Amino acid sequence: MEKYTINDFNKQFPNDDACLEWLKTYLHPDGITCKQCGKVTGHSKLSKLPVYSCNRCGGHTHPMSGTIFEHSRTPLKQWFYAIFLMSATRCGISAKQLQRELGVTYKTAWRMFHQIRTLMQSTPHTMSGEVEVDECYIGGPKPGKRGRGAGGKTPVFGLVQRQGDVDAMAMADLRASTLYPIIKERVLPDSVVYTDEYNIYDRLESHGYSHKRVRHHAKIWVLGDAHTNTIEGFWSLLKRGINGVYHAVSQKYLQSYIDEYAFRYNHRKDEQPMFLTILGKV
Ligand SMILES: [Zn+2]
């Protein structure tokens, strides 16, 4: 995939009208069906409003209605630019950086940041073939506070199909009774499941999976194909990002950070620029 640069962006979206035109064409690829006329008719944009009007009856269509842009006073090009910025780097940018780049208040930047995040939420994947399942801990102890997990860290559980997609979620605990329903919901029977030595995975075979285990303690890191390098690669990406860019992540927002990283990971091989993938979800 060619990298989608800031020049590409400015060429494709020189102003608010170009953004609105893109949105209209995206939502109505075969033309706008006028509700009053009951069919596809020609439409023209009103000069001062983000509205298209039917050439036959004058009925209005609002491309922004039902999108994250609908109730915002921020110009559309600013929104598109924010989405571009959040997709342009491998590990994303913070709300603070967004504020600087857009020249808006922190409150506005923060709100945009979280709304764009909602477009990057993931839905559970169905996995088969070779699947790696693993757990890690994110975050650190807060001064004077004792949290759940190891020293105030939050456990995160992840599954990845090799060459495929990742699912990861912040958990309240890593008990077998919590994790097995997730595994059975997402991993098809007869898959080969690779794990570390954590004892809850002992029961995988009795659930119909072929189980291969990495013996980290025996210092046998890679035993043939018995490794969990794929999911560990995702963990290191996630940890680097959270520690490097976002600093202190509150538990409440941890899942949305994880989703953002999973989204990036799962779209890493897309043909179209990630920017347009995110925009396609508005
Ligand atoms: Zn009409």
CSV table of C-alpha atoms and ligand atoms in Angstrom, one decimal:
chain,number,residue,atom,x,y,z
A,1,MET,CA,0.0,0.0,0.0
A,2,GLU,CA,1.2,3.5,-0.9
A,3,LYS,CA,1.4,5.7,2.1
A,4,TYR,CA,-1.4,8.3,2.2
A,5,THR,CA,0.4,11.5,2.9
A,6,ILE,CA,-0.7,15.0,4.1
A,7,ASN,CA,-0.4,16.1,0.4
A,8,ASP,CA,-2.8,13.4,-0.7
A,9,PHE,CA,-5.1,14.5,2.1
A,10,ASN,CA,-5.1,18.2,1.2
A,11,LYS,CA,-5.5,17.3,-2.5
A,12,GLN,CA,-8.5,15.1,-1.8
A,13,PHE,CA,-10.1,17.3,0.8
A,14,PRO,CA,-9.2,21.0,0.1
A,15,ASN,CA,-12.2,22.4,2.1
A,16,ASP,CA,-15.4,21.6,4.0
A,17,ASP,CA,-17.4,21.2,0.8
A,18,ALA,CA,-15.1,18.6,-0.6
A,19,CYS,CA,-15.4,16.7,2.7
A,20,LEU,CA,-19.2,16.9,2.6
A,21,GLU,CA,-19.2,15.8,-1.1
A,22,TRP,CA,-17.1,12.8,-0.1
A,23,LEU,CA,-19.5,12.0,2.7
A,24,LYS,CA,-22.6,12.3,0.4
A,25,THR,CA,-21.1,10.1,-2.3
A,26,TYR,CA,-20.0,7.6,0.4
A,27,LEU,CA,-23.5,7.4,1.9
A,28,HIS,CA,-25.4,7.5,-1.4
A,29,PRO,CA,-23.1,5.9,-4.0
A,30,ASP,CA,-26.1,5.5,-6.4
A,31,GLY,CA,-27.4,9.0,-5.9
A,32,ILE,CA,-29.7,10.4,-3.2
A,33,THR,CA,-33.2,8.9,-3.0
A,34,CYS,CA,-35.5,11.8,-2.2
A,35,LYS,CA,-38.1,10.8,0.5
A,36,GLN,CA,-40.8,13.0,-1.0
A,37,CYS,CA,-40.3,12.0,-4.6
A,38,GLY,CA,-39.7,8.4,-3.6
A,39,LYS,CA,-36.9,7.9,-6.1
A,40,VAL,CA,-33.3,8.9,-6.9
A,41,THR,CA,-33.3,12.5,-8.1
A,42,GLY,CA,-30.7,15.1,-8.9
A,43,HIS,CA,-29.6,17.1,-5.9
A,44,SER,CA,-27.7,20.3,-5.4
A,45,LYS,CA,-25.8,21.6,-2.4
A,46,LEU,CA,-27.3,24.6,-0.7
A,47,SER,CA,-24.7,27.4,-0.7
A,48,LYS,CA,-24.5,28.2,3.1
A,49,LEU,CA,-25.6,24.9,4.7
A,50,PRO,CA,-24.3,21.3,4.8
A,51,VAL,CA,-27.5,20.2,3.0
A,52,TYR,CA,-28.4,18.8,-0.4
A,53,SER,CA,-31.7,19.8,-1.9
A,54,CYS,CA,-33.8,17.8,-4.4
A,55,ASN,CA,-33.9,19.5,-7.8
A,56,ARG,CA,-37.5,18.4,-8.3
A,57,CYS,CA,-39.3,19.1,-5.0
A,58,GLY,CA,-36.7,21.0,-2.9
A,59,GLY,CA,-36.6,18.3,-0.2
A,60,HIS,CA,-33.5,18.3,2.0
A,61,THR,CA,-30.9,15.6,2.7
A,62,HIS,CA,-28.3,16.0,5.5
A,63,PRO,CA,-25.3,13.8,4.9
A,64,MET,CA,-24.0,14.5,8.4
A,65,SER,CA,-27.1,13.3,10.2
A,66,GLY,CA,-26.5,10.1,12.2
A,67,THR,CA,-22.7,10.6,12.0
A,68,ILE,CA,-20.2,11.7,14.7
A,69,PHE,CA,-20.2,15.1,12.9
A,70,GLU,CA,-23.9,15.8,13.3
A,71,HIS,CA,-24.0,17.9,16.5
A,72,SER,CA,-20.6,19.4,16.2
A,73,ARG,CA,-19.7,23.0,15.5
A,74,THR,CA,-16.2,21.9,14.4
A,75,PRO,CA,-15.8,22.3,10.6
A,76,LEU,CA,-15.9,19.1,8.7
A,77,LYS,CA,-12.4,19.5,7.3
A,78,GLN,CA,-11.1,19.8,10.9
A,79,TRP,CA,-12.8,16.5,11.6
A,80,PHE,CA,-11.3,14.8,8.6
A,81,TYR,CA,-7.9,16.2,9.4
A,82,ALA,CA,-8.2,14.8,13.0
A,83,ILE,CA,-9.1,11.4,11.6
A,84,PHE,CA,-6.1,11.6,9.2
A,85,LEU,CA,-3.8,12.5,12.1
A,86,MET,CA,-5.0,9.7,14.3
A,87,SER,CA,-4.4,7.2,11.5
A,88,ALA,CA,-1.2,8.6,10.1
A,89,THR,CA,1.2,7.2,12.5
A,90,ARG,CA,1.8,3.7,13.7
A,91,CYS,CA,1.0,4.3,17.3
A,92,GLY,CA,-1.5,7.2,17.1
A,93,ILE,CA,-1.5,10.6,18.7
A,94,SER,CA,-2.9,11.9,22.0
A,95,ALA,CA,-5.7,14.3,22.5
A,96,LYS,CA,-3.1,16.9,23.6
A,97,GLN,CA,-1.3,16.6,20.2
A,98,LEU,CA,-4.6,16.8,18.4
A,99,GLN,CA,-5.3,20.1,20.3
A,100,ARG,CA,-2.0,21.5,19.1
A,101,GLU,CA,-2.4,20.4,15.5
A,102,LEU,CA,-6.0,21.6,15.1
A,103,GLY,CA,-5.7,24.8,17.2
A,104,VAL,CA,-8.9,24.0,19.1
A,105,THR,CA,-9.5,23.9,22.9
A,106,TYR,CA,-8.4,20.8,24.8
A,107,LYS,CA,-12.0,20.1,25.6
A,108,THR,CA,-12.9,20.0,21.9
A,109,ALA,CA,-9.8,18.0,21.0
A,110,TRP,CA,-10.6,15.5,23.7
A,111,ARG,CA,-14.2,15.1,22.6
A,112,MET,CA,-13.2,14.6,19.0
A,113,PHE,CA,-10.5,12.1,20.0
A,114,HIS,CA,-12.9,9.9,21.8
A,115,GLN,CA,-15.6,10.1,19.1
A,116,ILE,CA,-13.0,9.1,16.5
A,117,ARG,CA,-12.0,6.3,18.8
A,118,THR,CA,-15.6,4.9,18.8
A,119,LEU,CA,-15.1,4.4,15.0
A,120,MET,CA,-12.2,2.1,15.8
A,121,GLN,CA,-14.1,-0.2,18.1
A,122,SER,CA,-13.8,-3.8,17.1
A,123,THR,CA,-16.3,-6.6,17.0
A,124,PRO,CA,-15.3,-10.2,18.0
A,125,HIS,CA,-13.5,-12.2,15.4
A,126,THR,CA,-14.1,-15.9,14.6
A,127,MET,CA,-10.7,-17.6,14.6
A,128,SER,CA,-9.5,-21.0,13.3
A,129,GLY,CA,-6.3,-22.7,12.2
A,130,GLU,CA,-3.4,-21.6,14.4
A,131,VAL,CA,-4.5,-19.3,17.2
A,132,GLU,CA,-2.3,-17.8,19.9
A,133,VAL,CA,-4.0,-17.1,23.3
A,134,ASP,CA,-2.2,-15.1,25.9
A,135,GLU,CA,-2.5,-12.6,28.8
A,136,CYS,CA,-0.6,-9.5,29.9
A,137,TYR,CA,-0.8,-6.7,32.4
A,138,ILE,CA,-1.1,-3.0,31.5
A,139,GLY,CA,-0.6,0.1,33.7
A,140,GLY,CA,1.0,0.6,37.0
A,141,PRO,CA,0.2,1.1,40.6
A,142,LYS,CA,-1.2,4.5,41.5
A,143,PRO,CA,0.3,6.1,44.6
A,144,GLY,CA,-1.6,5.3,47.7
A,145,LYS,CA,-4.0,3.0,45.8
A,146,ARG,CA,-4.4,-0.7,45.6
A,147,GLY,CA,-6.0,-1.9,42.4
A,148,ARG,CA,-6.9,-5.3,41.0
A,149,GLY,CA,-4.4,-7.5,39.3
A,150,ALA,CA,-0.7,-7.5,39.9
A,151,GLY,CA,0.2,-4.3,41.7
A,152,GLY,CA,-2.7,-2.2,40.4
A,153,LYS,CA,-2.1,-3.3,36.8
A,154,THR,CA,-5.1,-4.4,34.7
A,155,PRO,CA,-5.0,-7.9,33.1
A,156,VAL,CA,-5.6,-7.9,29.4
A,157,PHE,CA,-6.6,-11.1,27.6
A,158,GLY,CA,-5.8,-11.6,23.9
A,159,LEU,CA,-6.4,-14.0,21.0
A,160,VAL,CA,-4.8,-13.8,17.6
A,161,GLN,CA,-5.1,-16.0,14.5
A,162,ARG,CA,-1.7,-16.3,12.9
A,163,GLN,CA,-1.6,-14.2,9.7
A,164,GLY,CA,-5.0,-12.9,10.8
A,165,ASP,CA,-6.8,-10.6,13.3
A,166,VAL,CA,-6.4,-10.0,17.0
A,167,ASP,CA,-9.0,-9.5,19.7
A,168,ALA,CA,-7.9,-8.1,23.0
A,169,MET,CA,-9.8,-7.0,26.1
A,170,ALA,CA,-9.3,-5.5,29.5
A,171,MET,CA,-10.4,-8.0,32.1
A,172,ALA,CA,-11.6,-8.0,35.7
A,173,ASP,CA,-9.8,-11.3,36.3
A,174,LEU,CA,-8.0,-14.1,34.4
A,175,ARG,CA,-9.9,-17.0,35.9
A,176,ALA,CA,-10.7,-20.1,33.7
A,177,SER,CA,-14.5,-19.5,34.2
A,178,THR,CA,-14.0,-16.0,32.7
A,179,LEU,CA,-11.7,-16.9,29.9
A,180,TYR,CA,-13.1,-20.2,28.5
A,181,PRO,CA,-16.4,-18.7,27.4
A,182,ILE,CA,-14.4,-16.1,25.4
A,183,ILE,CA,-12.2,-18.7,23.8
A,184,LYS,CA,-15.1,-21.0,23.0
A,185,GLU,CA,-17.1,-18.1,21.5
A,186,ARG,CA,-14.3,-17.0,19.2
A,187,VAL,CA,-12.1,-20.0,18.4
A,188,LEU,CA,-13.5,-22.8,16.3
A,189,PRO,CA,-13.1,-26.4,17.5
A,190,ASP,CA,-10.2,-28.3,16.0
A,191,SER,CA,-8.1,-25.2,15.9
A,192,VAL,CA,-4.5,-25.5,17.2
A,193,VAL,CA,-4.2,-23.2,20.2
A,194,TYR,CA,-0.8,-22.0,21.4
A,195,THR,CA,-0.4,-20.7,24.9
A,196,ASP,CA,2.2,-20.2,27.6
A,197,GLU,CA,2.4,-22.3,30.8
A,198,TYR,CA,-0.4,-20.6,32.7
A,199,ASN,CA,-2.3,-23.5,34.2
A,200,ILE,CA,-5.8,-22.5,33.2
A,201,TYR,CA,-4.9,-23.6,29.7
A,202,ASP,CA,-4.6,-27.2,30.9
A,203,ARG,CA,-8.2,-27.8,29.9
A,204,LEU,CA,-8.0,-26.7,26.3
A,205,GLU,CA,-7.9,-30.2,25.0
A,206,SER,CA,-11.0,-31.3,26.9
A,207,HIS,CA,-12.7,-28.4,25.0
A,208,GLY,CA,-11.9,-29.9,21.7
A,209,TYR,CA,-8.7,-27.9,20.8
A,210,SER,CA,-5.3,-29.2,19.9
A,211,HIS,CA,-3.1,-27.5,22.5
A,212,LYS,CA,0.6,-26.6,22.1
A,213,ARG,CA,2.4,-24.9,24.9
A,214,VAL,CA,5.5,-22.7,25.1
A,215,ARG,CA,7.8,-23.5,28.0
A,216,HIS,CA,9.2,-20.1,28.8
A,217,HIS,CA,10.5,-21.3,32.2
A,218,ALA,CA,12.6,-24.1,30.6
A,219,LYS,CA,14.0,-21.4,28.4
A,220,ILE,CA,12.7,-23.2,25.3
A,221,TRP,CA,11.4,-20.0,23.7
A,222,VAL,CA,10.6,-21.5,20.3
A,223,LEU,CA,9.9,-25.1,20.1
A,224,GLY,CA,9.2,-25.8,16.5
A,225,ASP,CA,6.1,-23.8,15.8
A,226,ALA,CA,5.1,-23.8,19.5
A,227,HIS,CA,5.6,-20.1,20.1
A,228,THR,CA,3.3,-17.2,21.0
A,229,ASN,CA,5.4,-14.6,19.2
A,230,THR,CA,2.4,-13.1,17.3
A,231,ILE,CA,0.4,-12.1,20.3
A,232,GLU,CA,3.6,-11.1,22.2
A,233,GLY,CA,4.3,-8.8,19.2
A,234,PHE,CA,0.9,-7.2,19.7
A,235,TRP,CA,1.5,-6.8,23.4
A,236,SER,CA,4.8,-5.0,22.9
A,237,LEU,CA,3.1,-2.7,20.4
A,238,LEU,CA,0.3,-1.9,22.8
A,239,LYS,CA,2.6,-1.4,25.8
A,240,ARG,CA,5.0,0.8,23.8
A,241,GLY,CA,2.1,2.9,22.7
A,242,ILE,CA,0.4,3.3,26.0
A,243,ASN,CA,3.6,4.0,27.9
A,244,GLY,CA,5.1,6.2,25.2
A,245,VAL,CA,2.2,8.3,23.9
A,246,TYR,CA,-0.5,8.2,26.4
A,247,HIS,CA,1.3,8.1,29.7
A,248,ALA,CA,-1.3,7.5,32.4
A,249,VAL,CA,-4.2,5.6,31.1
A,250,SER,CA,-7.2,5.4,33.3
A,251,GLN,CA,-8.8,2.0,33.6
A,252,LYS,CA,-12.0,3.4,32.2
A,253,TYR,CA,-10.4,4.2,28.9
A,254,LEU,CA,-8.0,1.3,28.7
A,255,GLN,CA,-10.4,-0.7,26.5
A,256,SER,CA,-10.7,2.1,24.0
A,257,TYR,CA,-6.9,2.3,23.8
A,258,ILE,CA,-6.7,-1.4,23.3
A,259,ASP,CA,-9.4,-1.2,20.6
A,260,GLU,CA,-7.4,1.5,18.8
A,261,TYR,CA,-4.3,-0.7,18.7
A,262,ALA,CA,-6.3,-3.8,17.6
A,263,PHE,CA,-7.9,-1.7,14.9
A,264,ARG,CA,-4.5,-0.6,13.6
A,265,TYR,CA,-3.2,-4.2,13.8
A,266,ASN,CA,-6.2,-5.7,12.1
A,267,HIS,CA,-6.1,-3.2,9.2
A,268,ARG,CA,-2.4,-3.3,8.7
A,269,LYS,CA,-2.7,-5.1,5.4
A,270,ASP,CA,-5.6,-3.1,3.9
A,271,GLU,CA,-5.3,-1.9,0.4
A,272,GLN,CA,-7.0,1.4,1.1
A,273,PRO,CA,-5.4,3.9,3.5
A,274,MET,CA,-6.5,3.4,7.1
A,275,PHE,CA,-7.7,7.0,7.1
A,276,LEU,CA,-10.4,6.1,4.6
A,277,THR,CA,-11.3,2.9,6.5
A,278,ILE,CA,-12.0,4.9,9.6
A,279,LEU,CA,-13.9,7.5,7.6
A,280,GLY,CA,-16.0,4.7,6.1
A,281,LYS,CA,-17.3,4.0,9.6
A,282,VAL,CA,-18.8,7.4,10.3
B,1,ZN,ZN,-37.7,15.4,-4.3
